[in-house]
Tab-separated table of N, CA and C in Angstrom:
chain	number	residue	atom	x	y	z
A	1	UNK	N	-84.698	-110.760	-111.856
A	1	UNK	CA	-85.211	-111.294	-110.606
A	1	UNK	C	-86.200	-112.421	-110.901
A	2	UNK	N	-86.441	-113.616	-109.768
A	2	UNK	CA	-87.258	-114.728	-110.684
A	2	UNK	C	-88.076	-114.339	-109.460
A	3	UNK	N	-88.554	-113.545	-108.999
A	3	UNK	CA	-89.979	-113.760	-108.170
A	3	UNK	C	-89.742	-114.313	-106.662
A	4	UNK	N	-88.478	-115.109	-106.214
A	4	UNK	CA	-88.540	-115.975	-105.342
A	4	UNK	C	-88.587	-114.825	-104.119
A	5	UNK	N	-87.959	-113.948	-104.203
A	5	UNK	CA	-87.627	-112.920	-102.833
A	5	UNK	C	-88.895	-112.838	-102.332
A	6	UNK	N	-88.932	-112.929	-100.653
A	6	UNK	CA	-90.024	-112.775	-100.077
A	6	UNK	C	-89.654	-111.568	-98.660
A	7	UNK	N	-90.535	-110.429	-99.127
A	7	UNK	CA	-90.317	-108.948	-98.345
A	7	UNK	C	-91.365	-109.589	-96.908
A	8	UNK	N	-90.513	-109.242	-95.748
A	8	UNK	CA	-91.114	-109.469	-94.521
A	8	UNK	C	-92.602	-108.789	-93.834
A	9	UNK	N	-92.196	-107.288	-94.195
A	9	UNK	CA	-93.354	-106.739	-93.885
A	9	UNK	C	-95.032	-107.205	-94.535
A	10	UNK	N	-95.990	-106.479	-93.937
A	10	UNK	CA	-97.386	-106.949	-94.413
A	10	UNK	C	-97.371	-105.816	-95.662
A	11	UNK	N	-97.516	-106.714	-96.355
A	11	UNK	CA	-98.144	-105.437	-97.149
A	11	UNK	C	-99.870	-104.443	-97.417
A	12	UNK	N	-100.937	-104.965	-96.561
A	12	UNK	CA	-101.899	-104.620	-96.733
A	12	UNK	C	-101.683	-103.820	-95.351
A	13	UNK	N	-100.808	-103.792	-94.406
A	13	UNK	CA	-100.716	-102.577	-93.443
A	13	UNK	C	-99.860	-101.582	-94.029
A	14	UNK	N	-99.009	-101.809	-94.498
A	14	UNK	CA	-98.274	-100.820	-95.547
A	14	UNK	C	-98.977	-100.319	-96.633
A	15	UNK	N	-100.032	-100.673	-97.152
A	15	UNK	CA	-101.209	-99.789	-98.073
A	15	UNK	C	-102.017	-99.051	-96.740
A	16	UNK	N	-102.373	-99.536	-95.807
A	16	UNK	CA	-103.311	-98.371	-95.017
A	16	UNK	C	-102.101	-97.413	-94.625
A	17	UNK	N	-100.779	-97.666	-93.906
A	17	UNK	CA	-100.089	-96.499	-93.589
A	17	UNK	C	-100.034	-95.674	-94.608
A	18	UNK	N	-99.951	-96.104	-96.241
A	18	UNK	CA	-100.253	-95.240	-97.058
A	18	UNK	C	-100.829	-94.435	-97.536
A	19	UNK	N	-102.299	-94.650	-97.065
A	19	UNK	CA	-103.632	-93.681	-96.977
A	19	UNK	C	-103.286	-93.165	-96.095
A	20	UNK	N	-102.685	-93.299	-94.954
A	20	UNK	CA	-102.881	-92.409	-93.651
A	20	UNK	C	-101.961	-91.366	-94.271
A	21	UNK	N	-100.940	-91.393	-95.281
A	21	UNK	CA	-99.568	-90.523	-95.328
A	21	UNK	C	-100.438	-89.964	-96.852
A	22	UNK	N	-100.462	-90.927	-97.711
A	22	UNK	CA	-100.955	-89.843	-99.350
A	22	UNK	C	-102.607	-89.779	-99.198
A	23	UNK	N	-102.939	-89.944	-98.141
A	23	UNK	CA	-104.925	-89.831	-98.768
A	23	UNK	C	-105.386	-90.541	-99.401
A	24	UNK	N	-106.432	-90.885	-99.438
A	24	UNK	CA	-106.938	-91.538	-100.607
A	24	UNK	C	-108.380	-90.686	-101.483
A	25	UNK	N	-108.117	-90.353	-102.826
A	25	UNK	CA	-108.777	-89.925	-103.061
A	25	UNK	C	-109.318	-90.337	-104.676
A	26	UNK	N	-110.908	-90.313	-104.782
A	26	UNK	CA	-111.381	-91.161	-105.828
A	26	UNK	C	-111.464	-90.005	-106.770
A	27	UNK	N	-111.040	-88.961	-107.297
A	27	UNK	CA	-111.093	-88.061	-108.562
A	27	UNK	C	-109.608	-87.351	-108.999
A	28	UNK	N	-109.330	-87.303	-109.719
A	28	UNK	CA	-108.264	-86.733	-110.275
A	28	UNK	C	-107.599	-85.796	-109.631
A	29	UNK	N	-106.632	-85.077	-108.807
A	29	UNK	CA	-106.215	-83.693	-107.903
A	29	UNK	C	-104.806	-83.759	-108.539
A	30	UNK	N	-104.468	-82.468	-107.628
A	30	UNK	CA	-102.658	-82.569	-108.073
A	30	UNK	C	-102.224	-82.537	-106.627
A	31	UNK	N	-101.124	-82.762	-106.845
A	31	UNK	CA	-100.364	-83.128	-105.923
A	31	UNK	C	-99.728	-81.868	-105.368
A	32	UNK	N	-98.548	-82.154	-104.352
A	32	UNK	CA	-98.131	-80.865	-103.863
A	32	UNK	C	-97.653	-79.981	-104.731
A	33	UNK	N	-96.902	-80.768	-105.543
A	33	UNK	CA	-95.965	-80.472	-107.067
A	33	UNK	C	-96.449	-80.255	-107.947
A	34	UNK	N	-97.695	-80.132	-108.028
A	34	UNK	CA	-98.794	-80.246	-109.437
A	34	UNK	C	-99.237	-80.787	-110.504
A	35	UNK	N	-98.595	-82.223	-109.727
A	35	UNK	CA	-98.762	-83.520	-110.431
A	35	UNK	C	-99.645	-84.540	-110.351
A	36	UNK	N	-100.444	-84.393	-111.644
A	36	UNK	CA	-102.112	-85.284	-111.278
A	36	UNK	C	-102.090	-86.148	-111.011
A	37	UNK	N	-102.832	-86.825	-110.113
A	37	UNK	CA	-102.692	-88.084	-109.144
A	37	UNK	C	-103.860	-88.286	-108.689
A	38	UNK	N	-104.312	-89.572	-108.604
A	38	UNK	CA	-105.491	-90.184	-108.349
A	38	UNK	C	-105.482	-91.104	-107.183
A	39	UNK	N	-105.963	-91.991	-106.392
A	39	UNK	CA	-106.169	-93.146	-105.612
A	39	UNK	C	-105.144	-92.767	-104.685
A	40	UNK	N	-104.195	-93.431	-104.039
A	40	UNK	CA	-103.345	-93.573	-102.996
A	40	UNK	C	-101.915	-93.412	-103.552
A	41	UNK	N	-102.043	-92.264	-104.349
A	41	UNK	CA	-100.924	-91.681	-104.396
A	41	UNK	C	-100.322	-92.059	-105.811
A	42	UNK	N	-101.050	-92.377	-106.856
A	42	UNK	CA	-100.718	-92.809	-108.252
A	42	UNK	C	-100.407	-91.427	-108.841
A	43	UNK	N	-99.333	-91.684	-109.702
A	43	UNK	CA	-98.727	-90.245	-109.957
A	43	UNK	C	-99.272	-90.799	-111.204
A	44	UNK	N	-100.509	-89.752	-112.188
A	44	UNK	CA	-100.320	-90.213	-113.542
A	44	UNK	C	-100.010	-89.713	-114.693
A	45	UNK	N	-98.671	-88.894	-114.465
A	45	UNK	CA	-98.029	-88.247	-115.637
A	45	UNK	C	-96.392	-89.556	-115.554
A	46	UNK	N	-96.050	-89.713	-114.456
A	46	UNK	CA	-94.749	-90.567	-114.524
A	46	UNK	C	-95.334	-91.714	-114.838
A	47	UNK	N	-96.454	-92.151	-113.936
A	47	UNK	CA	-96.627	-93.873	-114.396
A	47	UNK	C	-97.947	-94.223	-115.056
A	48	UNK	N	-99.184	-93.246	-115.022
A	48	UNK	CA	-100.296	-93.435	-115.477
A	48	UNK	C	-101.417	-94.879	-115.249
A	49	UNK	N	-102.130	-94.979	-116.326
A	49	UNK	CA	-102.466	-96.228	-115.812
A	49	UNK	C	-102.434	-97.174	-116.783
A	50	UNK	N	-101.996	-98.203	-117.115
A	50	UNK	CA	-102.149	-99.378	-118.132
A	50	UNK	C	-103.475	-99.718	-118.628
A	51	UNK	N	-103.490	-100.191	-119.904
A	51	UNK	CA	-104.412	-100.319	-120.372
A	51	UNK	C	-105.079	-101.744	-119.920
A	52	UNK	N	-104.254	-102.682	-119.543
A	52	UNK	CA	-104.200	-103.978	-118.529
A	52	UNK	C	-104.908	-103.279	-117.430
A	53	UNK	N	-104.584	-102.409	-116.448
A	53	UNK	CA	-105.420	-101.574	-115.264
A	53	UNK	C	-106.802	-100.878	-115.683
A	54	UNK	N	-106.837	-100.124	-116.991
A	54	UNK	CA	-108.110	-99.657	-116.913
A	54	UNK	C	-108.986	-100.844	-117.437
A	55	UNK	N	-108.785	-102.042	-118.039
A	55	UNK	CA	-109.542	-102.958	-118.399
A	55	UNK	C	-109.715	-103.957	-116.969
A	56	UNK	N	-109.259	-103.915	-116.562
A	56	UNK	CA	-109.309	-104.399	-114.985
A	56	UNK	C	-110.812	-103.510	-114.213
A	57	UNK	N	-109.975	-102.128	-114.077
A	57	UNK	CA	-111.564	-101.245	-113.395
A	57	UNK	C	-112.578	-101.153	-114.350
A	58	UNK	N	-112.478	-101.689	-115.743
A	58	UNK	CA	-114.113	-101.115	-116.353
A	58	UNK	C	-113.843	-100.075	-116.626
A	59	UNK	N	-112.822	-99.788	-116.986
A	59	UNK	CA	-112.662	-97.746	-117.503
A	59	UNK	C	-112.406	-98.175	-119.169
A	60	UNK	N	-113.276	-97.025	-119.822
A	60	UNK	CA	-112.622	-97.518	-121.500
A	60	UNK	C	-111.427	-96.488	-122.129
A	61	UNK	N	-111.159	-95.328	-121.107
A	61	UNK	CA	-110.153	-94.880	-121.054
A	61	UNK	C	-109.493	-93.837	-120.008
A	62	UNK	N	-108.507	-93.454	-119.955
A	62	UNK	CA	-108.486	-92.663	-119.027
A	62	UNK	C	-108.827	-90.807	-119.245
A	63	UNK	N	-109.604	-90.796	-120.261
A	63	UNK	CA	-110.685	-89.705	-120.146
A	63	UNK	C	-111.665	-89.997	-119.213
A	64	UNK	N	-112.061	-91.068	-118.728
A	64	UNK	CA	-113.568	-91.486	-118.304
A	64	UNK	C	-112.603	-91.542	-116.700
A	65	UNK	N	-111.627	-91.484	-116.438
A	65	UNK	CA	-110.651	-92.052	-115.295
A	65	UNK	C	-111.247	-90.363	-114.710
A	66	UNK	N	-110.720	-89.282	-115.780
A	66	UNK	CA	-110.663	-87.894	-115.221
A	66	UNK	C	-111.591	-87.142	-115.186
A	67	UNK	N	-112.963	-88.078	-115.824
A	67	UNK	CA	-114.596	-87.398	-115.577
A	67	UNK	C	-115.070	-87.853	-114.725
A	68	UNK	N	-114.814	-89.181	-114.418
A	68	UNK	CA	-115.609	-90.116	-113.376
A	68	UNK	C	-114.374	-90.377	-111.972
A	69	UNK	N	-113.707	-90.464	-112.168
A	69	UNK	CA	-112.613	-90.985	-110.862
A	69	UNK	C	-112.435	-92.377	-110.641
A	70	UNK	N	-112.270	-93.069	-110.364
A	70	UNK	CA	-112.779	-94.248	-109.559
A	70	UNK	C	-113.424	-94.440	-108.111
A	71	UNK	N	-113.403	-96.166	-107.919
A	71	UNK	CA	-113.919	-96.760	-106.884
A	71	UNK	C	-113.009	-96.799	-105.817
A	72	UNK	N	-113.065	-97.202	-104.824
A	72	UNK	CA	-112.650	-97.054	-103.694
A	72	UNK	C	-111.470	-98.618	-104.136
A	73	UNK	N	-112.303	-99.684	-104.103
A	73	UNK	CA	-111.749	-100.974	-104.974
A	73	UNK	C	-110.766	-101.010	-105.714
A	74	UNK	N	-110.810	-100.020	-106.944
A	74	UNK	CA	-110.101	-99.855	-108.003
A	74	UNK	C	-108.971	-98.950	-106.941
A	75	UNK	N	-109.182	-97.811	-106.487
A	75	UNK	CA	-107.733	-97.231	-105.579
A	75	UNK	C	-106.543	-98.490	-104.957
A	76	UNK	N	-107.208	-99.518	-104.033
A	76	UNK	CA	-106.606	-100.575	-103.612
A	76	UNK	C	-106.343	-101.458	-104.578
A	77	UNK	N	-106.422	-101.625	-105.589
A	77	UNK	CA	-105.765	-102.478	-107.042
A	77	UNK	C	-104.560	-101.579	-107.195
A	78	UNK	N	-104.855	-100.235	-107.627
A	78	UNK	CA	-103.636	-99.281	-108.183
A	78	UNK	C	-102.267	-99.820	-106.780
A	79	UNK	N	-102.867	-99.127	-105.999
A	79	UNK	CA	-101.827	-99.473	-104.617
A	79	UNK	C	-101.180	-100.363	-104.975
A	80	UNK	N	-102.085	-101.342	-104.811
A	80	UNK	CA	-101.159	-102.924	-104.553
A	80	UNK	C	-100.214	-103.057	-105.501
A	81	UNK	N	-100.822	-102.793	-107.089
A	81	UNK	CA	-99.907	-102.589	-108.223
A	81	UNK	C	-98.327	-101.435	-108.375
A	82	UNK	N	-98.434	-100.728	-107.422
A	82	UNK	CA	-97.887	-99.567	-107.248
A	82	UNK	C	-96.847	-100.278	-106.036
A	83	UNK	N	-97.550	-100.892	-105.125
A	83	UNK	CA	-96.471	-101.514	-104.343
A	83	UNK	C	-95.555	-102.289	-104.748
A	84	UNK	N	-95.977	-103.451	-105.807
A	84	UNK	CA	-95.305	-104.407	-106.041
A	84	UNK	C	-94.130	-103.845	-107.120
A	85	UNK	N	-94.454	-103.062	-107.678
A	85	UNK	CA	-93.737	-102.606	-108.692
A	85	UNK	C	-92.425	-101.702	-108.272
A	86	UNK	N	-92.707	-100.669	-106.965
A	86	UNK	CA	-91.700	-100.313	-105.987
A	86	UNK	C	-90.881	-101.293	-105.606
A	87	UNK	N	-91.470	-102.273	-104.959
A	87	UNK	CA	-90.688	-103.271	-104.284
A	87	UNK	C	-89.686	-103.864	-105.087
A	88	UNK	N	-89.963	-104.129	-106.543
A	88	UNK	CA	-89.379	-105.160	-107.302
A	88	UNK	C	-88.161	-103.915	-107.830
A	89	UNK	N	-88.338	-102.862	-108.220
A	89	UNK	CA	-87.357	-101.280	-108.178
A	89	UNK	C	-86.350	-101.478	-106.857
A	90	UNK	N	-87.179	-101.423	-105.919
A	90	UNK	CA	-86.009	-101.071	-104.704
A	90	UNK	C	-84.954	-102.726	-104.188
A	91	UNK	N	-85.523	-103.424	-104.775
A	91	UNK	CA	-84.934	-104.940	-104.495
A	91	UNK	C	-83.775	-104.793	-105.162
A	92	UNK	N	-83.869	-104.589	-106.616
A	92	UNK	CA	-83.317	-104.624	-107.837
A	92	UNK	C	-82.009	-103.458	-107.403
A	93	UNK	N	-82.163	-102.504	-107.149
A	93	UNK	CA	-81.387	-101.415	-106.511
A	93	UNK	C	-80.562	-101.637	-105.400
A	94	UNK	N	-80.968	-102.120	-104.592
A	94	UNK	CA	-80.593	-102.416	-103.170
A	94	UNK	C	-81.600	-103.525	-102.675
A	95	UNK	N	-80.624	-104.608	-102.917
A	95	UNK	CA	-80.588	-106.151	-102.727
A	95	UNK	C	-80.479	-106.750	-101.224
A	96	UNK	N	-80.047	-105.452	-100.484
A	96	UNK	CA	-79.998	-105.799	-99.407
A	96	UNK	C	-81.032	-105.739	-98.388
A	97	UNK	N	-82.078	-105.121	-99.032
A	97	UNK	CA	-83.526	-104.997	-98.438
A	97	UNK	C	-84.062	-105.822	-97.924
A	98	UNK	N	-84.138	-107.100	-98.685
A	98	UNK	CA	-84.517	-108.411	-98.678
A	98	UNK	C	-84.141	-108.416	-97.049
A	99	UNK	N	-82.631	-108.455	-96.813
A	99	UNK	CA	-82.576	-109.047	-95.512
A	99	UNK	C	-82.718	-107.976	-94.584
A	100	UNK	N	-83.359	-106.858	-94.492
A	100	UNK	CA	-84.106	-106.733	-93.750
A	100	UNK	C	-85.045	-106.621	-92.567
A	101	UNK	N	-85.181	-106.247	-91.382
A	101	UNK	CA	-86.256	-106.882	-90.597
A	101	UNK	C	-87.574	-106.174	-91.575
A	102	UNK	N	-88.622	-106.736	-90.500
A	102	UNK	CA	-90.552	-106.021	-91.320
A	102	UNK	C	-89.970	-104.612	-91.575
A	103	UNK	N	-89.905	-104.225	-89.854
A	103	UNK	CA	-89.883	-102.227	-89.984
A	103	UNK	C	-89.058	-101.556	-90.316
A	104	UNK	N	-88.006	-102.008	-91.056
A	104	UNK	CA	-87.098	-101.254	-91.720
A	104	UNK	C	-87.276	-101.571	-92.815
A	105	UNK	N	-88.339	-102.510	-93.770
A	105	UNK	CA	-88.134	-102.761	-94.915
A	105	UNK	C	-89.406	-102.344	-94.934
A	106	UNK	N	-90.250	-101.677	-93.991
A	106	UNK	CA	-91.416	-100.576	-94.644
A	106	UNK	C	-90.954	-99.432	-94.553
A	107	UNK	N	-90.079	-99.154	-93.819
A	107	UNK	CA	-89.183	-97.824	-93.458
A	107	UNK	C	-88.756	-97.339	-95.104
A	108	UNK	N	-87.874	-98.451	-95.757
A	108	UNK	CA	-87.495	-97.564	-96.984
A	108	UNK	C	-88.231	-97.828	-98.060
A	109	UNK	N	-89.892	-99.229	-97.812
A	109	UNK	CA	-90.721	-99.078	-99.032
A	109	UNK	C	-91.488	-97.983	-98.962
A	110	UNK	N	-91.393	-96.991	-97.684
A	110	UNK	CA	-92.245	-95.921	-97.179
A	110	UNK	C	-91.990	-94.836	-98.221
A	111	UNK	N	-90.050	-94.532	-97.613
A	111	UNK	CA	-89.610	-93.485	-98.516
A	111	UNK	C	-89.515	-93.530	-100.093
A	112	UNK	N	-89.561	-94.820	-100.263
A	112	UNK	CA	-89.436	-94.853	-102.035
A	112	UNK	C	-90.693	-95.122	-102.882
A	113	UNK	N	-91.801	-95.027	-101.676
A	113	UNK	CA	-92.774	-94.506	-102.639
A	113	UNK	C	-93.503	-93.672	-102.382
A	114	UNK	N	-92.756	-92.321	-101.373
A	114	UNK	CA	-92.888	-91.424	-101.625
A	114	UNK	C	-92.439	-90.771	-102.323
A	115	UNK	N	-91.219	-91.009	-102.917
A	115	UNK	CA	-89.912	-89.880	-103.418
A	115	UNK	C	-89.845	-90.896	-104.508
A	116	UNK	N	-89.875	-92.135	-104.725
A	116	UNK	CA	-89.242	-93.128	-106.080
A	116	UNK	C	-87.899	-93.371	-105.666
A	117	UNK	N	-87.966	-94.586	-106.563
A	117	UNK	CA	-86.876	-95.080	-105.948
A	117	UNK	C	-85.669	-95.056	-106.374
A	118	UNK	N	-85.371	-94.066	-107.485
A	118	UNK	CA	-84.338	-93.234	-108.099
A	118	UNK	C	-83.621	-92.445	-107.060
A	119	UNK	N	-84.746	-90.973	-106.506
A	119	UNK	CA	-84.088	-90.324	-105.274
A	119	UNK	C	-83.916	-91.075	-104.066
A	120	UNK	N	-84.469	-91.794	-103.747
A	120	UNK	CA	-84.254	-92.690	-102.577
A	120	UNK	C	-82.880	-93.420	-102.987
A	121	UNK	N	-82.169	-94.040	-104.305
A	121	UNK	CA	-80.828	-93.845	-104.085
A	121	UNK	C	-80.121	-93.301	-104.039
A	122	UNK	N	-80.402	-91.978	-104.102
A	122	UNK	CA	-79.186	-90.681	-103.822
A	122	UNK	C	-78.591	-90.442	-102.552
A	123	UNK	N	-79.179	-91.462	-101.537
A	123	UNK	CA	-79.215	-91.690	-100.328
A	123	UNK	C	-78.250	-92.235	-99.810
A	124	UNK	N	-76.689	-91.891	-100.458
A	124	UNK	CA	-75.490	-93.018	-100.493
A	124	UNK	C	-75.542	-92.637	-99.150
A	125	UNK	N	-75.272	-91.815	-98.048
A	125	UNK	CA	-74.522	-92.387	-96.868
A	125	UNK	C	-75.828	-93.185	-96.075
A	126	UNK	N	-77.026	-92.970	-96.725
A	126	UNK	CA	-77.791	-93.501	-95.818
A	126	UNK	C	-78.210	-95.117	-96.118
A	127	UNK	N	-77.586	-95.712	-97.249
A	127	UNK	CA	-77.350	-96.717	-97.673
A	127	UNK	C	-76.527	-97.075	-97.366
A	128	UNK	N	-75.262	-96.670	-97.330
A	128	UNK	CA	-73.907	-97.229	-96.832
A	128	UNK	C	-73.996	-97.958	-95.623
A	129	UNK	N	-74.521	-97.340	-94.455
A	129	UNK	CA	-74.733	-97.218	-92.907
A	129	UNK	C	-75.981	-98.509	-93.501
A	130	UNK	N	-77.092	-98.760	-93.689
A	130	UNK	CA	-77.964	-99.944	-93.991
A	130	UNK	C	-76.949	-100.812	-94.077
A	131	UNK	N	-76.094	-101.117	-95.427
A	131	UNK	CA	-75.224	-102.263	-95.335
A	131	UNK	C	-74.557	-102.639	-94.596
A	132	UNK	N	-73.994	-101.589	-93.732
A	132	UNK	CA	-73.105	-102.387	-92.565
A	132	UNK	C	-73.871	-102.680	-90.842
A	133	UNK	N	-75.278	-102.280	-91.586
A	133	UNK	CA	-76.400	-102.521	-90.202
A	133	UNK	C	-76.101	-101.671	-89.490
A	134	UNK	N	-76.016	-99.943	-89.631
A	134	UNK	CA	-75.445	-98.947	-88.825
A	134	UNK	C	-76.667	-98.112	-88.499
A	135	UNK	N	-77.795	-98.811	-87.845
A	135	UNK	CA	-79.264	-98.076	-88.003
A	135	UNK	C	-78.957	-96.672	-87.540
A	136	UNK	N	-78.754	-96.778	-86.601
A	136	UNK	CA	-78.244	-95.224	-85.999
A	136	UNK	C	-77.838	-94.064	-86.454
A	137	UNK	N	-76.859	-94.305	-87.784
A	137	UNK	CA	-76.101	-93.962	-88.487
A	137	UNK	C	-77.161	-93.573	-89.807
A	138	UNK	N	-77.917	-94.552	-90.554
A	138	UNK	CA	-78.941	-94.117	-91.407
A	138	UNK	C	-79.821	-93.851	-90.849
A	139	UNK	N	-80.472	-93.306	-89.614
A	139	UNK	CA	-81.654	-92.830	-89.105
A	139	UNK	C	-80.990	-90.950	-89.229
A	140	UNK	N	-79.759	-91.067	-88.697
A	140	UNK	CA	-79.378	-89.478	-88.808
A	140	UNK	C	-79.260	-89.075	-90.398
A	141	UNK	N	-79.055	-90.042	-90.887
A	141	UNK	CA	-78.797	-89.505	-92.906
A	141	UNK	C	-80.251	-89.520	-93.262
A	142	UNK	N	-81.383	-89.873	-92.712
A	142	UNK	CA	-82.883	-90.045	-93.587
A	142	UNK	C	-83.348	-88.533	-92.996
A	143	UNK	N	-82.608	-88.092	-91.808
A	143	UNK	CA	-83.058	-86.896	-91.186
A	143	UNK	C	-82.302	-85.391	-91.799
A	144	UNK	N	-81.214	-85.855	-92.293
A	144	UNK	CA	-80.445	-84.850	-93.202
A	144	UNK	C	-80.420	-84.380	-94.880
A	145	UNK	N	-81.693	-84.679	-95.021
A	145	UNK	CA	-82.056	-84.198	-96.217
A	145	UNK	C	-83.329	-83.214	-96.485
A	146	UNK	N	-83.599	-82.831	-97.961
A	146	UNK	CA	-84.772	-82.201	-98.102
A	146	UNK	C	-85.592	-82.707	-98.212
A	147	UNK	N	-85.814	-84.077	-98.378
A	147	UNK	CA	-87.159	-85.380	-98.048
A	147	UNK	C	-87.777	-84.551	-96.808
A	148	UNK	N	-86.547	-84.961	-95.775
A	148	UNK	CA	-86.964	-84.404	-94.530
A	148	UNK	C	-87.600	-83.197	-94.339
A	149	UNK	N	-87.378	-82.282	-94.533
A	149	UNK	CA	-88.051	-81.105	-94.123
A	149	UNK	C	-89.301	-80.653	-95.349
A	150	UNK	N	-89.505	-81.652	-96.022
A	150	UNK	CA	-90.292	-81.394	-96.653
A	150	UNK	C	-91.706	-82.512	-96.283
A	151	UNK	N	-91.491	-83.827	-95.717
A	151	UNK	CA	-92.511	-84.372	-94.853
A	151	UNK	C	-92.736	-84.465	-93.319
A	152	UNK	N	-91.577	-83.937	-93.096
A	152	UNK	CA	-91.872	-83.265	-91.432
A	152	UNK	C	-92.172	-84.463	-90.952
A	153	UNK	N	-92.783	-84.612	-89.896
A	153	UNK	CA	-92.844	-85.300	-88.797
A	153	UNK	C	-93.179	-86.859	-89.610
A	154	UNK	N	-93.404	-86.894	-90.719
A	154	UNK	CA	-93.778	-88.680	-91.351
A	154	UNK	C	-91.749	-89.070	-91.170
A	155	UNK	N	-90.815	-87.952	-91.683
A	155	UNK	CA	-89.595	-88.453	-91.181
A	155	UNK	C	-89.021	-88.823	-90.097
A	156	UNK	N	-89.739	-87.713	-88.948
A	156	UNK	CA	-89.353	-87.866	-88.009
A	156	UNK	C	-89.513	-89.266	-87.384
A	157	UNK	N	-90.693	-89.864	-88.038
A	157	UNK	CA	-91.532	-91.465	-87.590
A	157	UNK	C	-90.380	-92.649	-88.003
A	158	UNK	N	-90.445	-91.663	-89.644
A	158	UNK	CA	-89.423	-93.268	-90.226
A	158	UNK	C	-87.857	-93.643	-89.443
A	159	UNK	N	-87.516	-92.302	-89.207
A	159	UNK	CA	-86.265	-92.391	-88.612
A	159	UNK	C	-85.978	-93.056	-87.639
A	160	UNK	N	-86.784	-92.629	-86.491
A	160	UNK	CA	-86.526	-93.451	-85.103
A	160	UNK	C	-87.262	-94.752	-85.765
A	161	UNK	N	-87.712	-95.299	-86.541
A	161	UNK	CA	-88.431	-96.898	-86.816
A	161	UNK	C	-86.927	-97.489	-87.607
A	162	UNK	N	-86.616	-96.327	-88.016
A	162	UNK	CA	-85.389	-97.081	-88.685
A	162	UNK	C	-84.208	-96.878	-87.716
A	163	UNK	N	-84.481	-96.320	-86.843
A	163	UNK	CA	-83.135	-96.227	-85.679
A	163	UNK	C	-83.343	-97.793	-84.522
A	164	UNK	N	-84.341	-97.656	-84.192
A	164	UNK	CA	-85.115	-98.481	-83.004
A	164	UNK	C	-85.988	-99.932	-83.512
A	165	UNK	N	-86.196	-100.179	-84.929
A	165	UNK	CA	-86.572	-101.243	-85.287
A	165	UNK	C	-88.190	-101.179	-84.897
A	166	UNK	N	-88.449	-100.493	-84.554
A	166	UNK	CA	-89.749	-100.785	-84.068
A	166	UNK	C	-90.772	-99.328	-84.271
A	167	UNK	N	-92.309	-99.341	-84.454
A	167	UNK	CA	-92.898	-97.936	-84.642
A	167	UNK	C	-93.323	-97.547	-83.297
């Protein structure tokens, strides 16, 4: 990919819907799964943090990450880093994102960084129905899985946004 693709949605409202959905929290916790995670939803056994990132926050390692936590600052760096890096995954995957409107292309940067964007392609009929612009059609497939009943009503949101174009 050379960089040129430009994703419609905002992305600094798509980091707050993200706090509103993973929390934001400045010390080390686990997750539902029991997977340690820091800031707005940084998983840091799959992706951790770069040594480029902790020299960024002033951390000299990530021992000092899991005594001290971070800043509120440093959470919104991880994010943003965490976004872009999804985005450039789910582009790469499904190319058809790009075209897009805003709320359907936060609709599936929603789900794939909740779930990654590995399980978010297991999502063949609900991809299929995207390509041929069958919103209707992938709003009932985002509702027929165990995503679904495992975030409850945040699906119920994405679905009709991805049925209706609009939140």
């Amino acid at each position: 990919m050379d960089g040129t693709r430009e994703m419609k949605y905002n992305r600094e409202n798509f980091v707050n819907k993200l706090i509103a959905h993973e929390g934001l929290r400045l010390q080390v916790y686990q997750d539902t799964l029991g997977i340690d995670t820091i800031g707005i939803g940084r998983n840091l056994e799959d992706r951790g943090i770069t040594d480029e990132e902790l020299d960024w926050m002033d951390m000299p390692s990530m021992d000092a990450v899991y005594e001290h936590g971070i800043s509120e600052a440093d959470a919104m760096y991880l994010a943003q880093n965490d976004v872009q890096i999804v985005e450039e995954e789910l582009l790469r995957a499904h190319p058809c994102v790009e075209d897009l409107d805003a709320v359907r292309q936060l609709v599936v940067m929603d789900m794939a960084f909740n779930m990654g964007v590995p399980r978010l392609c297991k999502f063949k009929k609900m991809w299929n129905a995207i390509h041929e612009n069958k919103f209707d059609i992938a709003a009932k497939e985002m509702l027929d899985s165990r995503w679904a009943t495992q975030v409850k009503s945040r699906a119920v949101k994405l679905s009709n946004a991805m049925h209706n174009g609009e939140f």
